[in-house]
Amino acid sequence: MTRRWLLGLSVGLVCALLAGASWAQEEKAAQPVETPAAVVAEPTTLPVAPATPAAATPPAAHLAGAYDTGSTAWLMVSAALVFFMMPGLALFYGGMCRAKNVLNMFMCVMVCVPIVCVEWVAYGYSMAFAVPSAITSDAGQDDQGVAKPPLSYLGWDPGLVLFKSFSQVTPVDGPSSFGKTVTSGDTTAAISTGVPELLFAMFQMMFAIITPALIVGAIAERVKFNAWCLFVLLWATVVYNPVCHWVWNVNGWLFQKGVLDFAGGTVVHVLAGVSALALILILPKRRGYPGGQFLPHSIGWTLLGAGMLMVGWFGFNAGSAVAIGKDYLPVAGATAVMAFAATAIAGSAAAGSWMVAEWLHSGKPTSLGVGSGMVAGLVVITPCAGHVSPGSALFIGLIGGIVCFFAVLAKQKIKYDDSLDVVGVHGVGGALGALLVGIFAVRPVMGGFDQFSLQVQGLLATGVYAFVCTIIIGTLIHKTIGFTVDEQTEDEGLDLAEHGEAAYRLT
Amino acid sequence: MKKIEAIIRHFKLEEVKEALTKINVVGMTVTECKGFGRQKGHKEQYRGAEYTVDFLPKTKLEVVVTDGQVQAAIDAIVAGARTGKIGDGKIFVSNLENVVRIRTGESGESAV
């Protein structure tokens, strides 16, 4: 009990300090713009002040020139759709747990929302997408002898800490009032996508939230809640933010090399899958595994969750058209449509191919298999979505369902307790997609051997980094506060012991 | 008075209830339960992993009858619950000391 209080207290204290420090700075910075804001806010002066900047420059026309309203609207919807994947994931995972652990599963997924949101606003976005980089190396020169931009390994911009750059809203500021209109991390706005940066930051926040949540499926039914909360914060900071910077920031070293990752096959699924594998290796198995009765308590929930995930995935993939670059604008345009189609096609195809593979291999087509196959197909198409043709998406989906089915089967051979098959679905599926995009890409570059070897490099760099970091973070937590619950808690169920609640009651 | 406990297949409950109602058995208690006998368990598969589930879902029926009704009640249950395949269930009959109707306080056969 004391340990838990201490943990909560220290997290709260750090947040309060961070917030306090930034407000103090913000106050100074905000002073110059206070005057027009005060004038607008004062109702009595409004009718007798026709000469305010707002009246002199009609904001509507001004904004229309800078923002692409269609793209902005689509990206806002996409961000909400990605958030919708959180309850989807909670149901998907919760249904596969035993009835005594389902609320704990919900909590472990949903707690990523507050933890990562605070982290992202406080410093995560700055680490991932700031352009003034903290660590860089020289990239040499291109064929014409012109110096290439330096390779960046980590971003840092004090202006983005606590989203300070986004705090000014005045009519005259127009396009820059919510930050500039950016292309993936290009905060100098050299290439305008017509989407305000604050929205880009929010869209990316949803990705940062769901990625650690994916990991918990691997250590479900035995993870200690306070340890999980601590892990999410550390992992998001140490693993997600830097890798996100490498792959998606226009200055990131993997982005500069030309590694393709449309919507997060590497950044989201490989990271989650590899980290899940690392945790499985260092943490104890569930008591009685293998051999015990670890049966899903409500497949219906899992299928409902899988359906919600697919709906959310349309935003996840088609919204990621924001990042493909200046030659493929607008954001809500052809690339988004391609990504949308690829997502629908691959998810559906994989549901079928997993079902058929299971039918032939194990004798029966199962509903859990169809749900799992659909998610596997969506994982595999994630890095490919806007880069490949619809025909390739069909093929990638069919392959994805079969490969992930056999990856999940392999778990039983090696006797790892990956509770809900995160490694088999997200790790293997993400890696497969990250490699296949190197072969099937048609835009912005053509796939082939060169692109494939780039993809291998990207996969190895991110995979090894995530694996090593997760081993270190996981071991630290396990040796100090303990990462898994004691035997009695595991037997009684995590819902009652960890949260004091029961999911089901007869009356 | 006798208490009859019958473990039956869940989808046979309706037929057993009809048969008992016909011979004027006016009340019964039903519980969803799990268990196994000669039928043993069955196999379930989740993501390619096969599990043997030993305890099968069954329905337990409890009725209390007067001594004169016992044979008719047993016949009714057998008639309603039989499929002829392994796993049809069992009937247990035991002596009952007393019955009390809570609302009126009556006891014995008049409370059945």
XYZ file of C-alpha atoms in Angstrom, chain A residues 231-492:
262
model
C 6.495 0.785 -17.450
C 4.160 2.677 -19.802
C 5.682 6.027 -18.818
C 9.292 4.813 -19.120
C 8.712 2.865 -22.326
C 6.899 5.730 -24.053
C 9.761 8.052 -23.144
C 12.757 5.829 -23.814
C 11.539 3.594 -26.650
C 8.589 5.152 -28.469
C 9.633 8.804 -28.697
C 13.134 8.226 -30.122
C 12.046 5.551 -32.617
C 9.091 7.689 -33.696
C 11.649 10.481 -34.299
C 13.939 8.193 -36.325
C 11.209 6.915 -38.631
C 8.626 9.691 -38.933
C 10.430 12.974 -38.338
C 11.634 14.309 -41.699
C 15.076 14.757 -40.122
C 15.110 11.338 -38.440
C 17.998 9.147 -39.541
C 15.836 6.272 -40.800
C 13.503 8.673 -42.612
C 16.545 10.309 -44.243
C 17.824 6.919 -45.350
C 14.468 6.305 -47.009
C 12.939 3.624 -44.776
C 9.196 3.449 -45.465
C 6.630 3.079 -42.702
C 3.294 4.444 -43.820
C 1.252 4.213 -40.621
C 3.373 2.443 -38.049
C 4.287 -1.134 -38.936
C 7.696 -0.461 -37.426
C 6.998 2.383 -35.033
C 3.835 0.844 -33.590
C 3.609 -2.897 -34.226
C 7.225 -4.036 -34.369
C 8.050 -1.952 -31.308
C 5.098 -3.406 -29.399
C 5.759 -6.968 -30.579
C 9.483 -6.942 -29.863
C 8.965 -5.326 -26.473
C 6.298 -7.911 -25.664
C 8.810 -10.643 -26.507
C 11.407 -9.019 -24.235
C 8.944 -8.913 -21.335
C 7.880 -12.531 -21.862
C 11.522 -13.590 -21.656
C 12.245 -11.855 -18.352
C 8.908 -12.237 -16.533
C 7.497 -15.434 -15.003
C 4.736 -17.357 -16.787
C 1.211 -17.570 -15.459
C 0.911 -20.264 -12.808
C 0.032 -23.543 -14.460
C 1.166 -22.555 -17.965
C 1.424 -24.556 -20.153
C -1.171 -27.215 -19.534
C -3.727 -25.231 -17.530
C -7.134 -24.085 -18.691
C -6.462 -20.605 -20.033
C -9.680 -20.224 -21.968
C -11.094 -16.946 -23.243
C -14.146 -15.981 -21.194
C -16.073 -14.068 -23.857
C -15.194 -14.463 -27.515
C -18.103 -12.181 -28.384
C -16.328 -9.255 -26.743
C -13.155 -10.098 -28.606
C -15.000 -10.070 -31.930
C -16.735 -6.802 -31.056
C -13.312 -5.388 -30.203
C -11.826 -6.649 -33.464
C -14.628 -4.901 -35.377
C -14.042 -1.652 -33.494
C -10.317 -1.951 -34.176
C -10.945 -2.252 -37.914
C -13.166 0.839 -37.921
C -10.487 2.737 -36.009
C -7.820 1.441 -38.346
C -9.348 3.380 -41.254
C -8.367 6.553 -39.421
C -5.052 5.068 -38.372
C -3.996 4.287 -41.941
C -5.919 6.704 -44.141
C -5.168 9.582 -41.739
C -1.479 8.779 -42.046
C -1.589 10.233 -45.557
C -0.562 13.407 -43.687
C 3.001 12.096 -43.733
C 3.678 10.989 -47.292
C 5.028 14.303 -48.590
C 4.470 17.307 -50.781
C 4.011 15.418 -54.057
C 0.926 13.673 -52.780
C -1.200 16.488 -51.386
C -3.875 17.158 -50.312
C -3.802 14.998 -47.190
C -7.418 13.960 -47.675
C -6.782 13.002 -51.267
C -5.703 10.103 -53.454
C -3.168 8.655 -51.014
C -5.711 8.606 -48.206
C -8.159 6.815 -50.499
C -5.493 4.274 -51.456
C -4.641 3.681 -47.805
C -8.325 3.334 -46.951
C -8.846 0.767 -49.700
C -5.707 -1.184 -48.797
C -6.830 -1.299 -45.158
C -10.280 -2.614 -46.007
C -8.923 -5.157 -48.488
C -6.047 -6.531 -46.407
C -8.029 -6.778 -43.154
C -10.849 -8.641 -44.868
C -8.547 -10.930 -46.861
C -6.535 -11.897 -43.795
C -9.692 -12.766 -41.832
C -10.430 -15.280 -44.567
C -6.931 -16.651 -45.001
C -6.442 -17.213 -41.251
C -9.821 -18.962 -41.139
C -8.937 -21.261 -44.039
C -5.445 -21.967 -42.656
C -6.934 -22.902 -39.302
C -9.686 -24.957 -40.915
C -7.166 -27.001 -42.882
C -4.660 -27.257 -40.050
C -6.843 -27.808 -36.979
C -10.074 -29.073 -38.489
C -12.437 -26.248 -37.548
C -12.915 -22.629 -38.586
C -13.142 -20.595 -35.359
C -14.643 -17.176 -34.771
C -11.613 -16.197 -32.708
C -9.540 -17.133 -35.744
C -11.531 -14.811 -38.022
C -11.191 -11.939 -35.529
C -7.480 -12.576 -35.043
C -6.886 -12.869 -38.775
C -8.590 -9.555 -39.398
C -6.367 -7.805 -36.850
C -3.296 -9.594 -38.254
C -4.117 -8.370 -41.773
C -4.560 -4.821 -40.517
C -1.209 -5.000 -38.750
C 0.551 -6.262 -41.871
C -0.958 -3.589 -44.135
C -0.194 -0.750 -41.705
C 3.329 0.043 -42.994
C 2.216 -0.574 -46.602
C -1.195 1.113 -46.737
C -0.559 4.227 -48.841
C 2.533 2.882 -50.555
C 1.054 -0.119 -52.382
C -1.650 -0.818 -54.974
C -5.013 -2.363 -54.027
C -4.014 -5.634 -55.739
C -0.868 -5.873 -53.651
C -2.939 -5.141 -50.558
C -5.057 -8.192 -51.317
C -1.982 -10.373 -51.640
C -0.340 -8.881 -48.529
C -3.521 -9.504 -46.553
C -3.820 -13.122 -47.657
C -0.162 -13.811 -46.823
C -0.434 -11.927 -43.520
C -3.303 -14.036 -42.196
C -1.508 -17.292 -42.928
C 1.913 -16.224 -41.616
C 0.469 -14.861 -38.368
C -1.603 -18.009 -37.823
C 1.523 -20.157 -37.972
C 3.442 -17.631 -35.845
C 0.799 -18.024 -33.149
C 1.015 -21.816 -33.421
C 4.792 -21.649 -32.947
C 4.241 -20.194 -29.478
C 2.964 -23.539 -28.226
C 6.030 -25.291 -29.549
C 8.468 -23.041 -27.696
C 6.187 -22.777 -24.618
C 6.379 -19.004 -24.173
C 3.520 -17.582 -22.175
C 2.520 -14.810 -24.591
C -0.961 -14.620 -23.045
C -2.826 -13.023 -25.956
C -0.334 -13.587 -28.808
C 1.065 -10.089 -29.141
C 4.365 -11.369 -30.544
C 2.690 -13.654 -33.071
C 0.233 -11.041 -34.346
C 1.868 -7.631 -33.855
C 5.557 -8.570 -33.843
C 5.494 -10.995 -36.752
C 2.741 -9.122 -38.611
C 4.448 -5.738 -38.215
C 7.810 -7.119 -39.338
C 6.223 -8.870 -42.304
C 4.500 -5.669 -43.391
C 7.651 -3.600 -42.924
C 9.521 -6.005 -45.237
C 6.743 -6.432 -47.813
C 6.421 -2.688 -48.343
C 10.012 -2.796 -49.613
C 8.883 -5.110 -52.392
C 5.395 -3.855 -53.235
C 5.779 -0.078 -52.845
C 4.697 1.965 -55.891
C 4.823 5.448 -54.337
C 6.705 7.584 -53.480
C 9.433 5.146 -54.564
C 9.270 1.805 -56.340
C 9.903 -1.320 -54.302
C 12.806 -3.590 -55.132
C 15.952 -5.052 -53.688
C 17.401 -1.693 -52.596
C 14.221 -0.674 -50.807
C 13.901 -4.144 -49.283
C 17.403 -3.972 -47.804
C 16.599 -0.506 -46.437
C 13.520 -1.975 -44.785
C 15.623 -4.745 -43.248
C 17.995 -2.144 -41.821
C 15.117 -0.145 -40.390
C 13.562 -3.253 -38.899
C 16.810 -4.389 -37.272
C 17.674 -0.962 -35.898
C 14.280 -0.366 -34.330
C 13.792 -3.987 -33.214
C 17.155 -4.316 -31.498
C 16.824 -0.902 -29.851
C 13.334 -1.693 -28.519
C 14.382 -5.157 -27.357
C 17.432 -3.960 -25.417
C 15.650 -0.986 -23.855
C 12.656 -3.077 -22.816
C 14.877 -5.721 -21.247
C 16.572 -2.979 -19.195
C 13.342 -1.190 -18.183
C 11.552 -4.465 -17.461
C 14.385 -5.877 -15.369
C 14.712 -2.637 -13.411
C 11.015 -2.666 -12.552
C 10.969 -6.384 -11.815
C 13.954 -6.158 -9.451
C 12.611 -3.133 -7.585
C 8.828 -2.970 -7.184
C 8.132 -6.307 -8.907
C 6.469 -6.573 -12.308
C 4.082 -9.480 -11.624
C 1.530 -10.186 -8.894
C 1.984 -12.756 -6.116
C 0.541 -16.251 -6.374
C -2.526 -15.564 -4.253
C -3.506 -12.523 -6.313
C -3.064 -14.484 -9.526
C -5.230 -17.338 -8.244
C -7.994 -15.113 -6.894
